[in-house]
Short mmCIF file of C-alpha atoms in Angstrom, two decimals:
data_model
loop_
_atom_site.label_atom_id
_atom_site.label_comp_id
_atom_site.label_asym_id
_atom_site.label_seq_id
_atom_site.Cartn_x
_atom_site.Cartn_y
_atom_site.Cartn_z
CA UNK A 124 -4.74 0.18 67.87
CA UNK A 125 -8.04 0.67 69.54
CA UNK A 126 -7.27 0.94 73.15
CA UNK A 127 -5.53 3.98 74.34
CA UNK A 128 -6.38 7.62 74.20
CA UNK A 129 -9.21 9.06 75.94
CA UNK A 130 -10.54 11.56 74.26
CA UNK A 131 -7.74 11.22 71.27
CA UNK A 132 -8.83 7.58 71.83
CA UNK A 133 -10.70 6.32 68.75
CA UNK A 134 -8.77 5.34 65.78
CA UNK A 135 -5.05 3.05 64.44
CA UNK A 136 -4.83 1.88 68.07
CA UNK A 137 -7.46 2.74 69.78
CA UNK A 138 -10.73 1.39 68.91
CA UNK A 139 -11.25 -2.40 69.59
CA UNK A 140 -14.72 -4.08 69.72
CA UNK A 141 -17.33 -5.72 67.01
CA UNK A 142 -19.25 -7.95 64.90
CA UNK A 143 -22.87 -7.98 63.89
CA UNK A 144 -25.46 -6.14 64.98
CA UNK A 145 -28.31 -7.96 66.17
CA UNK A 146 -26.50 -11.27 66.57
CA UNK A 147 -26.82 -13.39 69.86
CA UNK A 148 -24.96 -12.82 72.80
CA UNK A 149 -23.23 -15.84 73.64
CA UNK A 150 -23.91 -17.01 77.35
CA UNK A 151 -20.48 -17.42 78.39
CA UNK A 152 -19.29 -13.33 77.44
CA UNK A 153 -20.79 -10.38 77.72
CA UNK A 154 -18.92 -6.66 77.81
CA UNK A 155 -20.49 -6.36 81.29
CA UNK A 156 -18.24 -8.80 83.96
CA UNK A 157 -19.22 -8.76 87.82
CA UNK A 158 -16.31 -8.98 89.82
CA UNK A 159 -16.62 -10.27 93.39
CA UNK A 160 -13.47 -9.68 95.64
CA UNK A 161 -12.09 -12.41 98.33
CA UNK A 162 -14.08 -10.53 101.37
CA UNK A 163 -17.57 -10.41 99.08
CA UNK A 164 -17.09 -6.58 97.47
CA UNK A 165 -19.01 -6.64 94.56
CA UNK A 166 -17.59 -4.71 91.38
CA UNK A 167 -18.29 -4.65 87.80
CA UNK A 168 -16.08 -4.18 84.51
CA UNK A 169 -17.57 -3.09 81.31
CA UNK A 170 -15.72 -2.83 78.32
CA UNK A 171 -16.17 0.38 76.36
CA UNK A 172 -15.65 1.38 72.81
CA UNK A 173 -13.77 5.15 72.52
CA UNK A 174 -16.39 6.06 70.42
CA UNK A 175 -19.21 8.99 70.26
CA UNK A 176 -21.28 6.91 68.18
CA UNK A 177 -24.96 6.31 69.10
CA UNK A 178 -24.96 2.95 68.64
CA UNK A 179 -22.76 2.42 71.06
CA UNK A 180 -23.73 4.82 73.41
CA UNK A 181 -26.64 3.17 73.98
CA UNK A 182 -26.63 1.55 77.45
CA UNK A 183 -28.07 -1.62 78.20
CA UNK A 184 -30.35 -1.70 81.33
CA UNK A 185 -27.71 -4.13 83.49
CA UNK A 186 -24.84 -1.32 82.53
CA UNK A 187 -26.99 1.22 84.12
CA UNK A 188 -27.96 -0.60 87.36
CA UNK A 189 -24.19 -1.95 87.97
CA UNK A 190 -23.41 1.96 87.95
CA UNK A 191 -25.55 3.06 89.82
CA UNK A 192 -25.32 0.45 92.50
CA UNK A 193 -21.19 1.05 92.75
CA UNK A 194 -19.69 3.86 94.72
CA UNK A 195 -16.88 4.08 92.74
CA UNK A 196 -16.43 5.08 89.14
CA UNK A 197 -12.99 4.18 87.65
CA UNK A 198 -11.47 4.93 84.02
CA UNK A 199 -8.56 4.51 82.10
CA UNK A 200 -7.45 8.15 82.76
CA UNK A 201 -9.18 10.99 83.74
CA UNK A 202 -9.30 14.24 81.20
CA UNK A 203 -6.41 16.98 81.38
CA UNK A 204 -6.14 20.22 80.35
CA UNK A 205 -2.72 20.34 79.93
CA UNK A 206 -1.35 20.50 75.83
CA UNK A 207 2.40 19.77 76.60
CA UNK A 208 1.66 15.93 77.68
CA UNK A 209 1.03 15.11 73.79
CA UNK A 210 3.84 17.33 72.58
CA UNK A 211 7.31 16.80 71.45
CA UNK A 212 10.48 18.24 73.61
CA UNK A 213 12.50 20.84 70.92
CA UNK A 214 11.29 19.17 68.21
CA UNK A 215 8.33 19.90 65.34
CA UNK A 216 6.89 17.67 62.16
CA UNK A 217 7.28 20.51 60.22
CA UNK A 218 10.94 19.34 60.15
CA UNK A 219 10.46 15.82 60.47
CA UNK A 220 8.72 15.38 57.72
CA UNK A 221 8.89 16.00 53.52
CA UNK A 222 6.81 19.37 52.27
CA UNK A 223 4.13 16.78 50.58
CA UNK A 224 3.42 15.25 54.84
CA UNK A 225 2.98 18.12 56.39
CA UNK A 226 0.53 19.12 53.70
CA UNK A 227 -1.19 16.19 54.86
CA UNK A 228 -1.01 16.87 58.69
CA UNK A 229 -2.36 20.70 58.54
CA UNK A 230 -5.48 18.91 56.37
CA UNK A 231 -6.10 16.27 58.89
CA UNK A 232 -5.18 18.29 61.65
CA UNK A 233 -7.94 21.12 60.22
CA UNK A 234 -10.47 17.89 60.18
CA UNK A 235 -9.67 16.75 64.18
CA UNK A 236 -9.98 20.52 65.19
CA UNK A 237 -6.47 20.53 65.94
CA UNK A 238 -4.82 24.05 66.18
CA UNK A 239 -1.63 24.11 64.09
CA UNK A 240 0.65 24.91 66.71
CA UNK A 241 -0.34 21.75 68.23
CA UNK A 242 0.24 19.17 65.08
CA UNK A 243 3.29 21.10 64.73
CA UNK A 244 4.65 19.88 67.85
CA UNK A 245 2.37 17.18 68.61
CA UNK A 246 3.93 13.37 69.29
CA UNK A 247 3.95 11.71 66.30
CA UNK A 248 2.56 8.28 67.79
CA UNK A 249 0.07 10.21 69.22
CA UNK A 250 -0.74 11.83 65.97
CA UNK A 251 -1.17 8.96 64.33
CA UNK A 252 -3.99 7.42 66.71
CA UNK A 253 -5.77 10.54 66.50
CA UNK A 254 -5.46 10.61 62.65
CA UNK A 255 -6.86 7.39 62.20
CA UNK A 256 -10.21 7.99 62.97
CA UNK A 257 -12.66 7.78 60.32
CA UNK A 258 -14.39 10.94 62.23
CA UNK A 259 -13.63 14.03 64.53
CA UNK A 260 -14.14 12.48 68.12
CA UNK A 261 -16.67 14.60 70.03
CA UNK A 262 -16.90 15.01 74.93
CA UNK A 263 -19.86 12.42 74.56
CA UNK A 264 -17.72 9.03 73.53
CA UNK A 265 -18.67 6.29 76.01
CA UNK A 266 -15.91 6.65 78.46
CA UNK A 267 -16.81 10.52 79.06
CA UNK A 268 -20.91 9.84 79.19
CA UNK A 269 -20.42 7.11 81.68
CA UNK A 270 -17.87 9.43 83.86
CA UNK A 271 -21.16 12.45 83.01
CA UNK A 272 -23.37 9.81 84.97
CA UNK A 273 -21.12 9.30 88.03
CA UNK A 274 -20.34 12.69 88.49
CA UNK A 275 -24.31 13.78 88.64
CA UNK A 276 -24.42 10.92 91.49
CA UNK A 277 -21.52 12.39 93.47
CA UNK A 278 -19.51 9.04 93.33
CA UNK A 279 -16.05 8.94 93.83
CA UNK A 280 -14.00 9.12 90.71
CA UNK A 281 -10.60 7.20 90.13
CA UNK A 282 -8.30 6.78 87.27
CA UNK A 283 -6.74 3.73 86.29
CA UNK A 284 -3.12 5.50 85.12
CA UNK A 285 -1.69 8.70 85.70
CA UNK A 286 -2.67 11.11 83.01
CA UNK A 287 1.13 11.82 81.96
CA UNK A 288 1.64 7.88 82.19
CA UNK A 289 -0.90 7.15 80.04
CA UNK A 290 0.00 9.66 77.19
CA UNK A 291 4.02 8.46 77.47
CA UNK A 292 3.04 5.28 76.92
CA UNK A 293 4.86 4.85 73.45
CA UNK A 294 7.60 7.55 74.19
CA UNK A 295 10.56 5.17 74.24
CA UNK A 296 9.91 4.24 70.35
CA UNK A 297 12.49 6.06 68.44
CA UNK A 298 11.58 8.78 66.70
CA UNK A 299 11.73 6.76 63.17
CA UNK A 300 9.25 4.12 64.84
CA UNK A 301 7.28 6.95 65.66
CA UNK A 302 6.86 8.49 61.81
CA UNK A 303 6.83 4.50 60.35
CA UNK A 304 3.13 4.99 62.53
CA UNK A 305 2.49 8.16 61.11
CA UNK A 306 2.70 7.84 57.63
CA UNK A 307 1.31 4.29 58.04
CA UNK A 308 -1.77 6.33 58.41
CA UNK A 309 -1.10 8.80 56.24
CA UNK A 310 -1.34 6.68 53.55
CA UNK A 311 -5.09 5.43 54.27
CA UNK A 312 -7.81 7.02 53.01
CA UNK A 313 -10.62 8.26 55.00
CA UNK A 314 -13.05 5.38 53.48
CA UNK A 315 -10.48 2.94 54.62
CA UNK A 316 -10.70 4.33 58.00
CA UNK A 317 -14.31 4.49 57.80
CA UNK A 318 -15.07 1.11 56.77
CA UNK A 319 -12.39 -0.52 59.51
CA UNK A 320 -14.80 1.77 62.03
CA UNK A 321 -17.64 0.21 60.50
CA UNK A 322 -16.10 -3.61 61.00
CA UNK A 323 -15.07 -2.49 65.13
CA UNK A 324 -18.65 -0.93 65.87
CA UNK A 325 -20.08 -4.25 64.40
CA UNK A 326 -18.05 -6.45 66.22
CA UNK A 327 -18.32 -4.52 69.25
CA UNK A 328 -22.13 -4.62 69.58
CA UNK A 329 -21.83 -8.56 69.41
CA UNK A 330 -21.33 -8.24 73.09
CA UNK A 331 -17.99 -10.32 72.86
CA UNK A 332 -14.66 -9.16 74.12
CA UNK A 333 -11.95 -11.31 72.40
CA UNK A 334 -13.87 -11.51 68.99
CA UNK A 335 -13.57 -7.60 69.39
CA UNK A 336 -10.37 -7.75 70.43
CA UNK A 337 -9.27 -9.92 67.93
CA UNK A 338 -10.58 -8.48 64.93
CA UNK A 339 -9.12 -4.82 65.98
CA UNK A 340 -5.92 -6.45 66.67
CA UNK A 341 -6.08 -7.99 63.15
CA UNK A 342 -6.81 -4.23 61.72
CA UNK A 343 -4.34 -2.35 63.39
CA UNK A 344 -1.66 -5.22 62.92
CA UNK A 345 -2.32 -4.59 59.37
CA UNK A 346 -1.12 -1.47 59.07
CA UNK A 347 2.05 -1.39 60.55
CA UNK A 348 5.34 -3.51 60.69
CA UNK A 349 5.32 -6.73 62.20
CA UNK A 350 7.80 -6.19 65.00
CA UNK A 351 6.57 -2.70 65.40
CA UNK A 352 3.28 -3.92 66.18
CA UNK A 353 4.74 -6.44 68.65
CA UNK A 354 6.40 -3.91 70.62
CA UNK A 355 3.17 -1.62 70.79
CA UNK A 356 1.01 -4.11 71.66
CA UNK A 357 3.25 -5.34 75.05
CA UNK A 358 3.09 -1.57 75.67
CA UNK A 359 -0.58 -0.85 74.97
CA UNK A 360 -1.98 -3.62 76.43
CA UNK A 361 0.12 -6.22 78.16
CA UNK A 362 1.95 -3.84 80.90
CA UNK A 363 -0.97 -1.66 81.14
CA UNK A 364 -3.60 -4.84 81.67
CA UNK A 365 -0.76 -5.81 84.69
CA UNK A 366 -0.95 -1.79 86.47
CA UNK A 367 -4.67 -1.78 86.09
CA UNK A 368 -5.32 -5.45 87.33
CA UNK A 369 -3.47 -4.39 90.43
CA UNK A 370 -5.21 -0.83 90.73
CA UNK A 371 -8.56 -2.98 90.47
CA UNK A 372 -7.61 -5.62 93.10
CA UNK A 373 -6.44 -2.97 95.66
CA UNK A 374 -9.50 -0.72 95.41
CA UNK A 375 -12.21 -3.45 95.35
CA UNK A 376 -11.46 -4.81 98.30
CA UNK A 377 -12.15 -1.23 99.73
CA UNK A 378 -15.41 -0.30 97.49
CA UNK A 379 -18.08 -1.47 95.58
CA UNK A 380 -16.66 -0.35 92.18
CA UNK A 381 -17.64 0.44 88.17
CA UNK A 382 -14.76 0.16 86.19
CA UNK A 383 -14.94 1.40 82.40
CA UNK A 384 -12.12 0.11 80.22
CA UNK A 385 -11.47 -0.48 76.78
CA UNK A 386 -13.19 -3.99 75.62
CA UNK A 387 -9.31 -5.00 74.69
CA UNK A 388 -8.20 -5.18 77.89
CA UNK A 389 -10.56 -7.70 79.37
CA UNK A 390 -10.13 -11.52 77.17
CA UNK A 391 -7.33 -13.04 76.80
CA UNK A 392 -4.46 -14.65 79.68
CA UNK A 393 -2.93 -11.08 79.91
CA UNK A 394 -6.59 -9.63 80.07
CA UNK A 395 -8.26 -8.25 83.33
CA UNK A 396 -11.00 -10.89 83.86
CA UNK A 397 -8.07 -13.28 84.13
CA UNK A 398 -5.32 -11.43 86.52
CA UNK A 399 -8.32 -10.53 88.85
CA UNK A 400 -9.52 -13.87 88.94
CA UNK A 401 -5.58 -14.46 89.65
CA UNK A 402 -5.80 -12.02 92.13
CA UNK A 403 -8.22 -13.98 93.81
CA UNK A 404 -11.63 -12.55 92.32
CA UNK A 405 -14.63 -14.17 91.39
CA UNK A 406 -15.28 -13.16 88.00
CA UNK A 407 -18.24 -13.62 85.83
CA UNK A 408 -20.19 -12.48 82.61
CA UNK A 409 -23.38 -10.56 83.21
CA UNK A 410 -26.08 -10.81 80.76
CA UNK A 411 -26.61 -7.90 78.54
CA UNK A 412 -29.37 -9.63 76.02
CA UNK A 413 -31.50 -6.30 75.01
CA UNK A 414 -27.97 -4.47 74.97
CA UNK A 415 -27.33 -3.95 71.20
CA UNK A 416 -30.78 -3.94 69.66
CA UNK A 417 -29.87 -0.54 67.36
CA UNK A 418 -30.63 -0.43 63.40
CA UNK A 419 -27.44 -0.10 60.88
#
């Protein structure tokens, strides 16, 4: 599920974006898309992996100049401070789950840093994104650096969704949905985790959006129940893909503008290169050649 959660935004549902190092960019994709509105504002969308990993991280010259040329940096959701957005209402895991889970919890919730007051009270779907993740995320995954580098050039700074939208995004799954995802990833072990990380970073540094998207979808559909999946997918990408499109259109017609987003949410007929060019956009791949030249 690799395309929510900033910051708890890396792992079951949130990571999204691969193949093989080194391997040619084809001409016709790239994870860098220049977006030209109806009255000529230029804008650019780059698909990001939630990820601290240096590989990654790595910015590719075009990235670089397309940010620094826009006056206005735009993300999925900016970061909060405030702990009750992930928690539960009168309600704890403690309770929820049997003696031998929560065992399980306060060890992976000692691994994430998480305090046990918060995994005691902590949203289970949300829990089980952050769980997933082969590694503790760090404040320097893509997303943040890129937000680092607008800030230190005093650009304007817009969020694509409400930060209590964005982290009730899979509240109306029943609680028993909710712990199906949970002990989903429960089960996995940390070298399953790790090598589906492995499998995202290497698809992801292919340059290609819907091979990324594709093979993450194919991972996280894996884990979970068909139908479940279904219904989190309309949720974590279809609606969302719909709000942002719109956000997009509205502002670029105002401002030059450097939107970083998930790679997820750009391929696809539901995807953002699409409903802009709905919207009345000209949109087109920019070429990222010397992006992804890093050693395994």
């Amino acid at each position: 599920m690799t395309l929510i959660i900033n910051g708890l935004k890396r792992g079951l549902f949130s990571i999204l974006l691969l193949c093989f190092i080194g391997s040619a960019q084809a001409a016709n994709t790239s994870m860098l898309w220049k977006a030209v509105a109806p009255n000529g504002k230029v804008s650019y969308l780059f698909g990001t992996m939630h990820t601290d990993d240096e590989r990654v991280n790595e910015l590719a010259a075009p990235v670089i100049s397309a940010l620094n040329e826009s006056q206005v940096f735009m993300m999925e959701v900016l970061p909060g401070n405030d702990p009750t957005i992930y928690q539960m209402k009168n309600q704890n895991l403690k309770d929820l789950l049997t003696d031998k889970e929560w065992e399980q919890v306060k060890t992976l919730a000692d691994f994430h840093y998480l305090n046990g007051n918060m995994a005691m009270h902590m949203k289970p779907w949300l829990m089980a994104m952050t769980f997933d993740l082969p590694k503790p995320a760090s404040d320097f995954a893509l997303d943040n650096q890129l937000l680092s580098m607008a800030e230190d050039q005093d650009k304007d700074v817009l969020a694509l969704e409400d930060t209590t939208q964005h982290f009730e995004l899979l509240d109306d799954l029943t609680m028993n949905q909710q712990l199906t995802m949970l002990r989903a990833v429960l089960k996995r072990t940390q070298a399953q985790k790790e090598r589906d990380y492995q499998t995202l970073v290497k698809a992801y540094l292919t340059g290609d959006p819907e091979k990324t998207a594709a093979i993450d979808e194919k991972l996280t559909a894996g884990i979970l129940p068909k139908d479940l999946w279904s219904k989190m997918r309309v949720k974590l990408l279809d609606e969302r893909n719909q709000q942002m499109a719109a956000r997009i259109a509205d502002q670029g017609t105002l401002n030059s503008l450097f939107v970083a987003v998930g790679a997820a949410h750009l391929p696809g007929k539901s995807g953002l290169i699409n409903l802009l060019r709905n919207a009345g956009y000209q949109v087109e791949p920019v070429s990222l050649k010397a992006a992804f030249t890093h050693k395994n």
